[in-house]
Coordinates of C-alpha atoms in Angstrom, one line a residue:
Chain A
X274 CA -5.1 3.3 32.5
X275 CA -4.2 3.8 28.9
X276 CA -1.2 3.8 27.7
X277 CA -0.4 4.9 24.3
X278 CA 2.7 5.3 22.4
X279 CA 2.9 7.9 19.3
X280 CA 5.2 7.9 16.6
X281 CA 5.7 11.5 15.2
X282 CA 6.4 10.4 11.5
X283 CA 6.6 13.8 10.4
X284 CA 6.7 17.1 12.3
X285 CA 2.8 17.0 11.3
X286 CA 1.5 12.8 11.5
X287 CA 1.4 10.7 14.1
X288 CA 1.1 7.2 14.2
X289 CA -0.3 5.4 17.8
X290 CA -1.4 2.6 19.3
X291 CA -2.0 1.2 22.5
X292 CA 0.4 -0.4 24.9
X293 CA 0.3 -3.4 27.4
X294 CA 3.3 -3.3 28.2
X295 CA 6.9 -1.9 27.8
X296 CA 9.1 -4.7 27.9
X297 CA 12.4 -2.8 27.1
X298 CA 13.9 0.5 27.3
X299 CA 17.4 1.8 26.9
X300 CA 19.7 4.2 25.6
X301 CA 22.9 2.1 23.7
X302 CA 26.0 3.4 22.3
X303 CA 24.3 4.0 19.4
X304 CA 20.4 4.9 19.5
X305 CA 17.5 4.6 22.1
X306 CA 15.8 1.4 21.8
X307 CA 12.1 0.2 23.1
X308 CA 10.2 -3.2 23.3
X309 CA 6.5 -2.8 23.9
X310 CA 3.9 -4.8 23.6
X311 CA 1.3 -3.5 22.2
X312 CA -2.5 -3.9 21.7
X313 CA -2.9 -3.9 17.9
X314 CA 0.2 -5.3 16.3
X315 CA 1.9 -7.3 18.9
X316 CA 5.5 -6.9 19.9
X317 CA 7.1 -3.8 18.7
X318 CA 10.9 -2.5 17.8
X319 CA 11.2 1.0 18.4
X320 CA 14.5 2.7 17.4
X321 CA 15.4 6.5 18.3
X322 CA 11.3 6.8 18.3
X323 CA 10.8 5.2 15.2
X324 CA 8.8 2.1 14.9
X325 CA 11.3 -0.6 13.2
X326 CA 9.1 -3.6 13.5
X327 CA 5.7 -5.0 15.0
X328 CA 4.8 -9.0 14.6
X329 CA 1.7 -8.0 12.5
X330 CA 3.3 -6.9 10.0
X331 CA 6.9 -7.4 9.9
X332 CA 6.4 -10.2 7.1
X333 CA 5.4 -7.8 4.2
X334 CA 8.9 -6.2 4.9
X335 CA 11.3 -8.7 5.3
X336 CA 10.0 -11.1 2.6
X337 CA 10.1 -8.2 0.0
X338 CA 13.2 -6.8 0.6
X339 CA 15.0 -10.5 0.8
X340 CA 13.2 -12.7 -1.5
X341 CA 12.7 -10.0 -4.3
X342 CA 16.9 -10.0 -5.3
X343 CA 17.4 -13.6 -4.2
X344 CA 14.9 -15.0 -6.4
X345 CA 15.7 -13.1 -9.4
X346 CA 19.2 -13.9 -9.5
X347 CA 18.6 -17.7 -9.1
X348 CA 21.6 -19.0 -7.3
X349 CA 23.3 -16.7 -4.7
X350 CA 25.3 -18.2 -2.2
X351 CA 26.7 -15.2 -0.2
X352 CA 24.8 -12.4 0.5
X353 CA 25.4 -9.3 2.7
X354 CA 22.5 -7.9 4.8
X355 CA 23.5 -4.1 6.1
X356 CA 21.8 -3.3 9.3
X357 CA 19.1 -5.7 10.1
X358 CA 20.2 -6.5 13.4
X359 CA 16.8 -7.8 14.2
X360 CA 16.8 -11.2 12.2
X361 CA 14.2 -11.0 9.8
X362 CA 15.8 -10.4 6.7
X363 CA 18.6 -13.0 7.7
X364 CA 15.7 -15.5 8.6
X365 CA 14.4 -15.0 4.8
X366 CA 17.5 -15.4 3.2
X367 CA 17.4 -18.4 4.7
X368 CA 14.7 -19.7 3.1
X369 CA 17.0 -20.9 -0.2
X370 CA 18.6 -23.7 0.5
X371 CA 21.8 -22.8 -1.8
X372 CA 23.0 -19.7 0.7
X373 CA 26.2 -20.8 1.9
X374 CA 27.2 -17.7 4.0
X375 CA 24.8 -14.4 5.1
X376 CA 27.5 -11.8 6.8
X377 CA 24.9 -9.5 9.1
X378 CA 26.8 -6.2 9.4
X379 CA 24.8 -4.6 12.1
X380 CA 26.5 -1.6 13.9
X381 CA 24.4 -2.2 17.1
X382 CA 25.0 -5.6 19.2
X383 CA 22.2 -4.5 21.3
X384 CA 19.6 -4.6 18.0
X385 CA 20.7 -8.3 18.1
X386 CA 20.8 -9.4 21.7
X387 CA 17.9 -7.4 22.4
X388 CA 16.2 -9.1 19.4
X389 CA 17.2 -12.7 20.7
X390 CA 15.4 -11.9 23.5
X391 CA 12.3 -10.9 22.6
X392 CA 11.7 -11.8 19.2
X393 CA 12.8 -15.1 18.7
X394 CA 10.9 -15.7 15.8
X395 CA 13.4 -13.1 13.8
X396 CA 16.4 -13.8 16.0
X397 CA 16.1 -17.2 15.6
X398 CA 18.2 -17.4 12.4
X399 CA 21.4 -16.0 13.7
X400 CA 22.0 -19.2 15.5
X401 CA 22.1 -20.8 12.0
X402 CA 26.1 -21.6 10.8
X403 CA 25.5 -20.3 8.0
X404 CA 25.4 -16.8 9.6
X405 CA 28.3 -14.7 10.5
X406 CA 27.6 -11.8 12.7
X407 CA 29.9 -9.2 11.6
X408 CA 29.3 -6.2 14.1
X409 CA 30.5 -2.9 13.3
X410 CA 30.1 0.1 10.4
X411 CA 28.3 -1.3 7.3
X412 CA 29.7 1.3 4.7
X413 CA 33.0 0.0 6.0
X414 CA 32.4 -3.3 5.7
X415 CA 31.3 -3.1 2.3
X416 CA 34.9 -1.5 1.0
X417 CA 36.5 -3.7 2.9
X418 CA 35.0 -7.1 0.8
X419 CA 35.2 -6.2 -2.8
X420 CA 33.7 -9.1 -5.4
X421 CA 32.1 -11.1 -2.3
X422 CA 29.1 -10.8 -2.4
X423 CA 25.8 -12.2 -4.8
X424 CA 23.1 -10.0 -3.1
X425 CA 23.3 -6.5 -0.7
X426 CA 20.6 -6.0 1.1
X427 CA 20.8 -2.7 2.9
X428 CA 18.0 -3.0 5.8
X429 CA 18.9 0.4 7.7
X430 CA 17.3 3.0 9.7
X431 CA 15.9 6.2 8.7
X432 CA 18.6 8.1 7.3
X433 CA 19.3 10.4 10.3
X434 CA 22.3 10.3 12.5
X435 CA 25.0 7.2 11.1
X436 CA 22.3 6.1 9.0
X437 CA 22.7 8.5 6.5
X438 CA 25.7 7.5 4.5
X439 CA 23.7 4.6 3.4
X440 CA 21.6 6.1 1.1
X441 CA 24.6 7.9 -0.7
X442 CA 26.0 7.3 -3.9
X443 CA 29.5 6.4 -2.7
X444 CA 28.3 3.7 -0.6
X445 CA 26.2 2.2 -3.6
X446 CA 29.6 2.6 -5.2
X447 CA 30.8 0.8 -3.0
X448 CA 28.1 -2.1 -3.3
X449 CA 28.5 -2.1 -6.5
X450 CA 32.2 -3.3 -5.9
X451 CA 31.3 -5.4 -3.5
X452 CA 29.0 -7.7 -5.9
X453 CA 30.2 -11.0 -7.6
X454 CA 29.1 -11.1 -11.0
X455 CA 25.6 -11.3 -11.6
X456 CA 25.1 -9.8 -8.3
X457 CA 22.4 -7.6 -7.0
X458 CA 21.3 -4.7 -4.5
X459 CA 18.6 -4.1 -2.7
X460 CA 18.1 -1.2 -0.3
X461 CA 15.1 0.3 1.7
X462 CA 14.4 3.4 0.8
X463 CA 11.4 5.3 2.7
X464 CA 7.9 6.1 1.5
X465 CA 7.4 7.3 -1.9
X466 CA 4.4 9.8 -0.7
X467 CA 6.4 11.2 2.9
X468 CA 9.8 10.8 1.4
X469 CA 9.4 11.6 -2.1
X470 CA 12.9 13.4 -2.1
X471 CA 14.7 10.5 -0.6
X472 CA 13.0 8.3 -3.2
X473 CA 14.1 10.1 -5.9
X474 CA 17.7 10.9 -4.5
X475 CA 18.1 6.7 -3.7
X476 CA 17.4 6.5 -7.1
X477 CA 19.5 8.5 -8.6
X478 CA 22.4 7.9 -6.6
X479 CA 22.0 4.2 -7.4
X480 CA 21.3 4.5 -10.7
X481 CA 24.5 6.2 -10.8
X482 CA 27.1 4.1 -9.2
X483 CA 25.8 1.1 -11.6
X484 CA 25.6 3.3 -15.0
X485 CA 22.4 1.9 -15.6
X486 CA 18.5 3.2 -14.2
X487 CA 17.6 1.5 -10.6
X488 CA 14.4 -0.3 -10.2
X489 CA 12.3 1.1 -7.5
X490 CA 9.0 -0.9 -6.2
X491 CA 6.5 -1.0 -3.5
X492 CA 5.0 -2.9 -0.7
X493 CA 2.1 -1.7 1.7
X494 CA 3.6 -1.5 5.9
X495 CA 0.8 -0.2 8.0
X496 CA 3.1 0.3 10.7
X497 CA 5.2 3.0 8.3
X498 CA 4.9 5.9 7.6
X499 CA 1.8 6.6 5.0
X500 CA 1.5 2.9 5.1
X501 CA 3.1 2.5 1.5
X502 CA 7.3 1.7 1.2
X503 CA 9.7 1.6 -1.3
X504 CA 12.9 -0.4 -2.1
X505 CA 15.2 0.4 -4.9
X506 CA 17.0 -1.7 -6.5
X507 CA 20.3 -2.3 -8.7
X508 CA 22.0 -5.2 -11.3
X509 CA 25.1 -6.1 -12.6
X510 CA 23.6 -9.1 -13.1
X511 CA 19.7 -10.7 -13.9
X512 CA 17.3 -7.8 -14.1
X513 CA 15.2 -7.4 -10.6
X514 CA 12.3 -6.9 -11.4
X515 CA 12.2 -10.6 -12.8
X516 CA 11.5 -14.1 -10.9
X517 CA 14.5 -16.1 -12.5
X518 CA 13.8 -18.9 -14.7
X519 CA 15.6 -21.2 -12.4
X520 CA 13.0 -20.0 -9.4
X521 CA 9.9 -20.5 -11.6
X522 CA 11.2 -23.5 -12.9
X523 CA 10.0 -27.2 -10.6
X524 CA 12.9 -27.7 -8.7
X525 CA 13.2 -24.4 -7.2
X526 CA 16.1 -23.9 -4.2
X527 CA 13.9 -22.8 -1.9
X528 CA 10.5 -23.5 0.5
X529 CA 7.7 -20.6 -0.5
X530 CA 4.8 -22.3 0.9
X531 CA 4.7 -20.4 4.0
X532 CA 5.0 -16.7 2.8
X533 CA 2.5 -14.2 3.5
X534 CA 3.3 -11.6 1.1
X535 CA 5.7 -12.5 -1.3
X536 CA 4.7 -14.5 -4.3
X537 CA 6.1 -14.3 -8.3
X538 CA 2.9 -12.3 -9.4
X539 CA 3.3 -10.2 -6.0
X540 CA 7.3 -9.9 -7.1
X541 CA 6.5 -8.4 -11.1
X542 CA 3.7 -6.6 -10.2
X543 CA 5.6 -5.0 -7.3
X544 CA 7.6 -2.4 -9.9
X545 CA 4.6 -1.6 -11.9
X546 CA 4.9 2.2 -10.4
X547 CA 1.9 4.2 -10.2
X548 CA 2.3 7.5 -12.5
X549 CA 2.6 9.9 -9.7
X550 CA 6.0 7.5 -8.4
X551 CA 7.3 6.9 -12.2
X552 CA 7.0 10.7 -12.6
X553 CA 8.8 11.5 -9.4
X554 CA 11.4 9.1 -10.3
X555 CA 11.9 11.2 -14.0
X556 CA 11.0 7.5 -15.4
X557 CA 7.5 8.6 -17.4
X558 CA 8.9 11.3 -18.4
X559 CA 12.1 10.2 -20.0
X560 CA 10.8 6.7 -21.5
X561 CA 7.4 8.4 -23.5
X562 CA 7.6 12.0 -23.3
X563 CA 4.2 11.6 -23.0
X564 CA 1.5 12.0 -19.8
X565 CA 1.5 10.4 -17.1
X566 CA -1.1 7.2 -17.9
X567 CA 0.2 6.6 -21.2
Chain B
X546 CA -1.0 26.4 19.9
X547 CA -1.0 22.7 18.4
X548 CA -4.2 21.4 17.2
X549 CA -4.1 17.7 16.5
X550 CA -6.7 15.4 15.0
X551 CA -7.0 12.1 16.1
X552 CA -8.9 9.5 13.9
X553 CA -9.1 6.0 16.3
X554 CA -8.9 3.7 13.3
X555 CA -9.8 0.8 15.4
X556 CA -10.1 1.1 19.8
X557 CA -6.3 0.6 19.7
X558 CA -4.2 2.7 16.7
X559 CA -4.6 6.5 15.8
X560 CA -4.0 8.2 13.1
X561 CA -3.6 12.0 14.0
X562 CA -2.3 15.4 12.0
X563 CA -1.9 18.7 12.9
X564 CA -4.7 20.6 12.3
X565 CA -4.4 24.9 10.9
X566 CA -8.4 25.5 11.2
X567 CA -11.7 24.2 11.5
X568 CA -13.6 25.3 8.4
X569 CA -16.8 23.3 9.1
X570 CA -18.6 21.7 12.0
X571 CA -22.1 20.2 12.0
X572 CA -24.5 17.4 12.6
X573 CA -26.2 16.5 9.7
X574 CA -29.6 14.7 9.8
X575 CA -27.9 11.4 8.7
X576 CA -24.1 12.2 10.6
X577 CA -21.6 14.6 12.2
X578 CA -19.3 16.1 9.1
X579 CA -16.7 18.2 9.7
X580 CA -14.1 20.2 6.9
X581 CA -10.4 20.6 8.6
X582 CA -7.5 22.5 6.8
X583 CA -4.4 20.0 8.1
X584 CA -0.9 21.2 7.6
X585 CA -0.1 17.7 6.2
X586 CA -2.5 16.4 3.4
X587 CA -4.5 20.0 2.6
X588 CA -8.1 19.8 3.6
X589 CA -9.9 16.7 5.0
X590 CA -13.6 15.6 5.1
X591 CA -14.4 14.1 8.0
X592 CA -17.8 11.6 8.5
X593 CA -18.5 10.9 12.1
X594 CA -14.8 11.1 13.2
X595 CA -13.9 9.0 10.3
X596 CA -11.6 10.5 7.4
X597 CA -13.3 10.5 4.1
X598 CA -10.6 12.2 2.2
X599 CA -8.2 14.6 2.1
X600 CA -6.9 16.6 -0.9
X601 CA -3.2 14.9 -0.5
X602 CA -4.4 11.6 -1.3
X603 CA -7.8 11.1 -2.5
X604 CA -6.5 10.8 -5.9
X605 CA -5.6 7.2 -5.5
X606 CA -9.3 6.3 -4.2
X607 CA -11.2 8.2 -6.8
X608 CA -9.1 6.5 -9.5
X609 CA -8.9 3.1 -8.6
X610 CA -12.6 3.4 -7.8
X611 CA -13.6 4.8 -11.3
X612 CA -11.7 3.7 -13.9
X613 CA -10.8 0.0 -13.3
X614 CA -14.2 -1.1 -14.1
X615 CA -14.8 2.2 -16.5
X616 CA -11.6 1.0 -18.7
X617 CA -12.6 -2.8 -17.9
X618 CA -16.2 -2.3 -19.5
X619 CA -14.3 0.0 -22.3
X620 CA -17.7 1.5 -23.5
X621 CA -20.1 2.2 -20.5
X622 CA -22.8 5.0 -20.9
X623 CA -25.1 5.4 -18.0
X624 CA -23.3 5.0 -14.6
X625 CA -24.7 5.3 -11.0
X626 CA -22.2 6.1 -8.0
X627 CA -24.0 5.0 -4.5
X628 CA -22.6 7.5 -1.8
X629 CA -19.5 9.6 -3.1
X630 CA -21.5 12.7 -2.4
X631 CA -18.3 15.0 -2.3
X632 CA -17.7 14.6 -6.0
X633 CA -14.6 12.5 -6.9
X634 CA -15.8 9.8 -7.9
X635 CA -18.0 11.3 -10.3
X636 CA -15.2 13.7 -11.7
X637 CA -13.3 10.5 -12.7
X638 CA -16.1 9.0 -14.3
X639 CA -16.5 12.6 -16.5
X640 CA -13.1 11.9 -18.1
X641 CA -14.8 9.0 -20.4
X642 CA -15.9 10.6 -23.1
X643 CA -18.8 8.4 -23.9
X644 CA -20.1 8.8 -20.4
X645 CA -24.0 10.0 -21.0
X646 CA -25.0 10.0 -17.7
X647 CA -24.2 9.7 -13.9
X648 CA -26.5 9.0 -11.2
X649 CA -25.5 10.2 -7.9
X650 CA -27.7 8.6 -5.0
X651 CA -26.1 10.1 -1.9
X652 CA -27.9 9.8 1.2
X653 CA -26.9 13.3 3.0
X654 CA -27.5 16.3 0.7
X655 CA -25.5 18.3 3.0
X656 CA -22.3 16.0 1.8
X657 CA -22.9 17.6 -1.6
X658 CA -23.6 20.9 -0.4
X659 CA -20.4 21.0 2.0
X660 CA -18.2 19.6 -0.6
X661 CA -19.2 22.5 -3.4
X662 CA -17.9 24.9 -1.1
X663 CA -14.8 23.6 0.2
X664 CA -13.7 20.3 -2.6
X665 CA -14.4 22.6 -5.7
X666 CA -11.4 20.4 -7.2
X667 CA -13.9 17.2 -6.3
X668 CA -17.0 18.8 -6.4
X669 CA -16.6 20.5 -9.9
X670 CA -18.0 17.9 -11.9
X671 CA -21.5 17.5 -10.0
X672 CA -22.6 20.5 -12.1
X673 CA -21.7 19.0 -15.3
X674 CA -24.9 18.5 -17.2
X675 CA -24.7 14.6 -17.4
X676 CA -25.1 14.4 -13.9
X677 CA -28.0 13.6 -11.8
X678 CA -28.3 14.2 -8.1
X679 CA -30.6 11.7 -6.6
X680 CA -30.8 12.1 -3.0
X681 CA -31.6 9.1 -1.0
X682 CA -31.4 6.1 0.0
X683 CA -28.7 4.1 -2.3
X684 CA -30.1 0.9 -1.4
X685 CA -33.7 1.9 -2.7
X686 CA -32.4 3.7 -5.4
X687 CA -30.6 0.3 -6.9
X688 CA -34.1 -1.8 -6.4
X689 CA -36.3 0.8 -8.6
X690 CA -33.9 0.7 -11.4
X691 CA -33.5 -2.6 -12.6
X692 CA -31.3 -2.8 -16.3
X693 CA -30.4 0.7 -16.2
X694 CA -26.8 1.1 -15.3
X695 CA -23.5 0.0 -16.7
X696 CA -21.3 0.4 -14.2
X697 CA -22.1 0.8 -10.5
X698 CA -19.6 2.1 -8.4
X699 CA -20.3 2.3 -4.4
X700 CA -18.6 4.7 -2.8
X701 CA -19.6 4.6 0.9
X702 CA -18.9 5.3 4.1
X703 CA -17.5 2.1 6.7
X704 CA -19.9 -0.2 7.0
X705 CA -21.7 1.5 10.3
X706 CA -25.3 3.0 10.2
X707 CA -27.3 3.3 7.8
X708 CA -24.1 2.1 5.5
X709 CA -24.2 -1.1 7.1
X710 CA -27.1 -2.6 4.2
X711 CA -24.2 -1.9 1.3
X712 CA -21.9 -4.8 2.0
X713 CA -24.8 -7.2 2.2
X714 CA -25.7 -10.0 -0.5
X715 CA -29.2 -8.7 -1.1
X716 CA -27.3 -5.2 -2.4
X717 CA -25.6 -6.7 -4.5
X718 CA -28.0 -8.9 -5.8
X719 CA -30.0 -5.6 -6.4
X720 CA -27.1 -4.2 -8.1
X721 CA -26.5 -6.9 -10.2
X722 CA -30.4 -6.8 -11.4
X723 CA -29.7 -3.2 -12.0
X724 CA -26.9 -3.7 -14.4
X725 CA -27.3 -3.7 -18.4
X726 CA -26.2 -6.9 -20.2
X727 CA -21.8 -6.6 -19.7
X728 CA -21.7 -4.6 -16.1
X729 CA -19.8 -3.9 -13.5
X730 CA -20.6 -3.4 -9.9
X731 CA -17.2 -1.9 -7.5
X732 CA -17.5 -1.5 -3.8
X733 CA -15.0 -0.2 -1.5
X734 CA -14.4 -2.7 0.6
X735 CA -12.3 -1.3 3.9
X736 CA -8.6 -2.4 4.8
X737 CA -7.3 -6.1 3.6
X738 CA -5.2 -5.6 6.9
X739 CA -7.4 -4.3 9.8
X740 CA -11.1 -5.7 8.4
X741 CA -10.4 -9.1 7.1
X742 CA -13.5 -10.2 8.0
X743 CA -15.3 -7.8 6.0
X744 CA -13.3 -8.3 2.9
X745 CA -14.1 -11.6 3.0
X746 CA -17.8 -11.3 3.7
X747 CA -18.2 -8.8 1.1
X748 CA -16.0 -11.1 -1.5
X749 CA -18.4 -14.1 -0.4
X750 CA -21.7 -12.1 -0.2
X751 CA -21.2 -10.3 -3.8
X752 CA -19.5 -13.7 -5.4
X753 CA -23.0 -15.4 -4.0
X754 CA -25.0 -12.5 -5.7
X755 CA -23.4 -13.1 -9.1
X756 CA -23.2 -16.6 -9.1
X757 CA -19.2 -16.3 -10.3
X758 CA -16.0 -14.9 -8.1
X759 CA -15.8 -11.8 -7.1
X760 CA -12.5 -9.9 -7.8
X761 CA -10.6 -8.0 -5.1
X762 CA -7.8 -5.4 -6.1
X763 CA -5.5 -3.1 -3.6
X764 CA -4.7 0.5 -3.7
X765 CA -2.6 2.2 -1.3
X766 CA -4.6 5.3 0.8
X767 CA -2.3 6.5 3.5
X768 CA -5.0 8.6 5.2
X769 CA -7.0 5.2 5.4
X770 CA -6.5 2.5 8.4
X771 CA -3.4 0.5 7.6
X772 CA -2.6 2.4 5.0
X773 CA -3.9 -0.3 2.4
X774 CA -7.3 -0.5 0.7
X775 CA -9.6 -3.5 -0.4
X776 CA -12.2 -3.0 -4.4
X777 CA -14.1 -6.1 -4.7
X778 CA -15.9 -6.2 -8.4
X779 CA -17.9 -8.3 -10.0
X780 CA -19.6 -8.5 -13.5
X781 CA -22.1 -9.8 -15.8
X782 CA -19.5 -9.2 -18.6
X783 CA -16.3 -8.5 -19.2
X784 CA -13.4 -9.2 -16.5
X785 CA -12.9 -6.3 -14.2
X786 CA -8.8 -6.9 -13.7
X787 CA -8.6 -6.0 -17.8
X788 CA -8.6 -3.4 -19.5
X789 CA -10.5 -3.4 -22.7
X790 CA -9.1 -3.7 -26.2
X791 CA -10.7 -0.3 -27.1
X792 CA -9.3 1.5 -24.2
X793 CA -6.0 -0.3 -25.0
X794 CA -6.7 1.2 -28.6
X795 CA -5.1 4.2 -30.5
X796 CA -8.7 5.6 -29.9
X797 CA -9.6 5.1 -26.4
X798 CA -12.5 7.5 -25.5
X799 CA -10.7 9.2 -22.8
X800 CA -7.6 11.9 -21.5
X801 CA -5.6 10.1 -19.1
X802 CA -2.6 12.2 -19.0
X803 CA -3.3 13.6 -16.3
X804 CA -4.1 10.7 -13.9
X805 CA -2.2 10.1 -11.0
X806 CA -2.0 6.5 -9.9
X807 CA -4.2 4.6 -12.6
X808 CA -2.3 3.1 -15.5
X809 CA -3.1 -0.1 -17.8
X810 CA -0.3 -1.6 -15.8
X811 CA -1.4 -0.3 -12.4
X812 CA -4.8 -1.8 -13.3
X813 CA -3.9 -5.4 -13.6
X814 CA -1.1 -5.3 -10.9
X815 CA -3.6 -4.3 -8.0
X816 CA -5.3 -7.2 -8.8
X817 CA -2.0 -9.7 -8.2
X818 CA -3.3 -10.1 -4.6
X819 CA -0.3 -11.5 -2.1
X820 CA -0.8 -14.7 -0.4
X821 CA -2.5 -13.5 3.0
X822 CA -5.3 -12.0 1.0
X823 CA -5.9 -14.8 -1.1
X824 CA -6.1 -17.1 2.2
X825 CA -8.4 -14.7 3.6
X826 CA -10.7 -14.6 0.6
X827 CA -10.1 -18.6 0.2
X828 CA -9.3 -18.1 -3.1
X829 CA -5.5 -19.5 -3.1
X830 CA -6.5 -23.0 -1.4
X831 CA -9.5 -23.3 -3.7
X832 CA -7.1 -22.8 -6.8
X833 CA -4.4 -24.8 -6.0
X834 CA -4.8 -26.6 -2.7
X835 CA -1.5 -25.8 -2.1
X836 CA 0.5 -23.7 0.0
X837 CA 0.8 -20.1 -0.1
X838 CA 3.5 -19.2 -2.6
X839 CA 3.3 -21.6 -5.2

């Protein structure tokens, strides 16, 4: 028999690939959730349908959406991870030796026990003391802790059903408030070809609640939809797009030498925006007035 | 009635879209082609069940393919394109004004013919009276015409049938042979994700043919497996990740404006490779023998 499981990532592309086995499947307060194991990419998350992680290539994800704030602002110490219930971005922010405290505020305890379960090698961080799980609504607890944090890092869903506040400009707001000086955010924020309206609204709305233009960039996730993701990011602090001199400097806080995707060149060349992105972002168009390979 | 296409990018992941209408359906002498109208990404060509391009997308190939080693040889004349028989690739290459003359040595005259009526957007340029249709085999065609081209550019199909000869060493020691002094030879070289092992033999096998390393750059192609693409270039002049001082001039002898993905910055940031493809080309260890991020 063969058994294959289909993510609809539009009403008009489907992503599939073959399954071994299904090692969970259940409905939480929350979302539907499903383990499988599958062929191509190893174990994969499913949330509500939607493929949140395989083991193939969960790396390119979670290194660039942690290690792309935490190395340009050179010394954070607390940092806030919204959603993420599976572990990987906490296990990244781990990586730097200076974090004193990562609050995980996940709204689903089943994301994390189910994770524990059968993907240790995420999980495995939240056992760290350095962790606090915080379960409950993230856009909450991000008014609730103004001027805590050095670096946001919003790892949600899709934005459909409690998901979608997150990509609002009140909540960046409320980031915003939430940041120590110097601090930074850093949200996912869908595929710049599938989602190029989300893109640009992330952007704006961002770009907004700090009174200065977000940095968007890129990172290839062949288990996403069209393969190609974007993050947006957003400063009081060091600019993002920027490994910090104390990170390029020898005595670096942190242990790179077993990262897959990330790397400094990987990190600057990450928000060099194709003209097609700058131009749905207004960016070209505003900085030159000229076309869009100038 | 929902019509899907499926393409299985490897026995174990699809990649399917809903389809409007068939507009073409034959077996050629060399392959089975087929023209779809698909309610996501516009029309698609289709080679033996594999997607070739589709209107939403097959600007980022085309581009990255042409002008990185068009604007890294800064004042190429006499170009060949091996395969590429729809058009694109060749329309790119028209935009350089100094451009006297493109060979196109496409296999499968049907390609061309298919193409004209249904890619006019791609196919436009193949009437333009610098260009030369030489139907055949690309392989021969490189061997009789040693010292003739500056650039080659090879645009083929994955690396099955009678494609299989164009990721060997002796092609590209033919190519090399039929470059003029300062040249530069692109491949497409399949998915950095899904075909590691050809990315590396084709890095090896043209680094081998031109006695110096080879240089791999990445373009996202959602309607390609995993989303991510592999360029490997080489050259008996100047360095393909660069783009020249004349192009990078007040007088470049082009119109870019209306280019979607290529940019001077774009061009140089595709070839910041992150650490997994180094490893897999062997290129990190050999440069630093040490660990991945450094």
């Amino acid at each position: 028999m063969e058994l294959w499981f289909t993510e609809k990532q539009t009403s008009a592309i489907g992503l599939s690939c073959r399954v071994t086995r299904t090692l969970e499947e259940r409905q939480t307060r929350f979302q539907h959730l499903a383990v499988l194991e599958t062929e191509p990419w190893g174990r994969m998350l499913v949330l509500d349908g939607m493929i949140q992680l395989t083991t193939a290539d969960e790396f390119v994800y979670h290194e660039m959406l942690a290690h792309v704030p935490l190395v340009a602002h050179g010394s954070a110490r607390c940092i806030l991870v919204v959603g993420g219930g599976d572990g990987g971005t906490v296990r990244e922010a781990l990586r730097h030796r200076e974090i004193e405290r990562v609050v995980l505020a996940e709204i689903d305890p089943e994301v994390v026990e189910v994770s524990r379960r059968f993907f240790p090698e995420l999980a495995g961080g939240l056992d760290d003391p350095r962790v606090e799980l915080a379960f409950g609504d993230g856009i909450e607890h991000v008014a609730r802790h103004p001027g805590e944090y050095d670096v946001v890092l919003v790892d949600s869903t899709e934005p459909v059903g409690r998901a979608v506040g997150l990509f609002d400009q009140p909540f960046y707001e409320a980031c915003r408030r939430a940041l120590r000086p110097g601090g930074i955010l850093v949200a996912q924020t869908e595929s710049p070809f599938y989602n190029q309206d989300l893109v640009r609204r992330s952007h704006s709305a961002m770009s907004a609640a700090f009174g200065e233009p977000a940095r968007t960039y890129l990172a290839p996730i062949p288990t996403y939809p069209s393969g190609l993701w974007s993050f947006t990011a957003a400063s009081i602090g060091p600019d993002p797009s920027r490994p910090s001199a104390r990170y390029l400097g020898r005595e670096a806080p942190w242990e790179p030498s077993s990262l897959r995707y990330y790397s400094f060149g990987v990190h600057q060349a990450a928000f060099t925006l194709p003209p097609f992105v700058e131009q749905l972002l207004g960016s070209r168009a505003s900085k030159t007035g000229a076309g869009a390979a100038r």
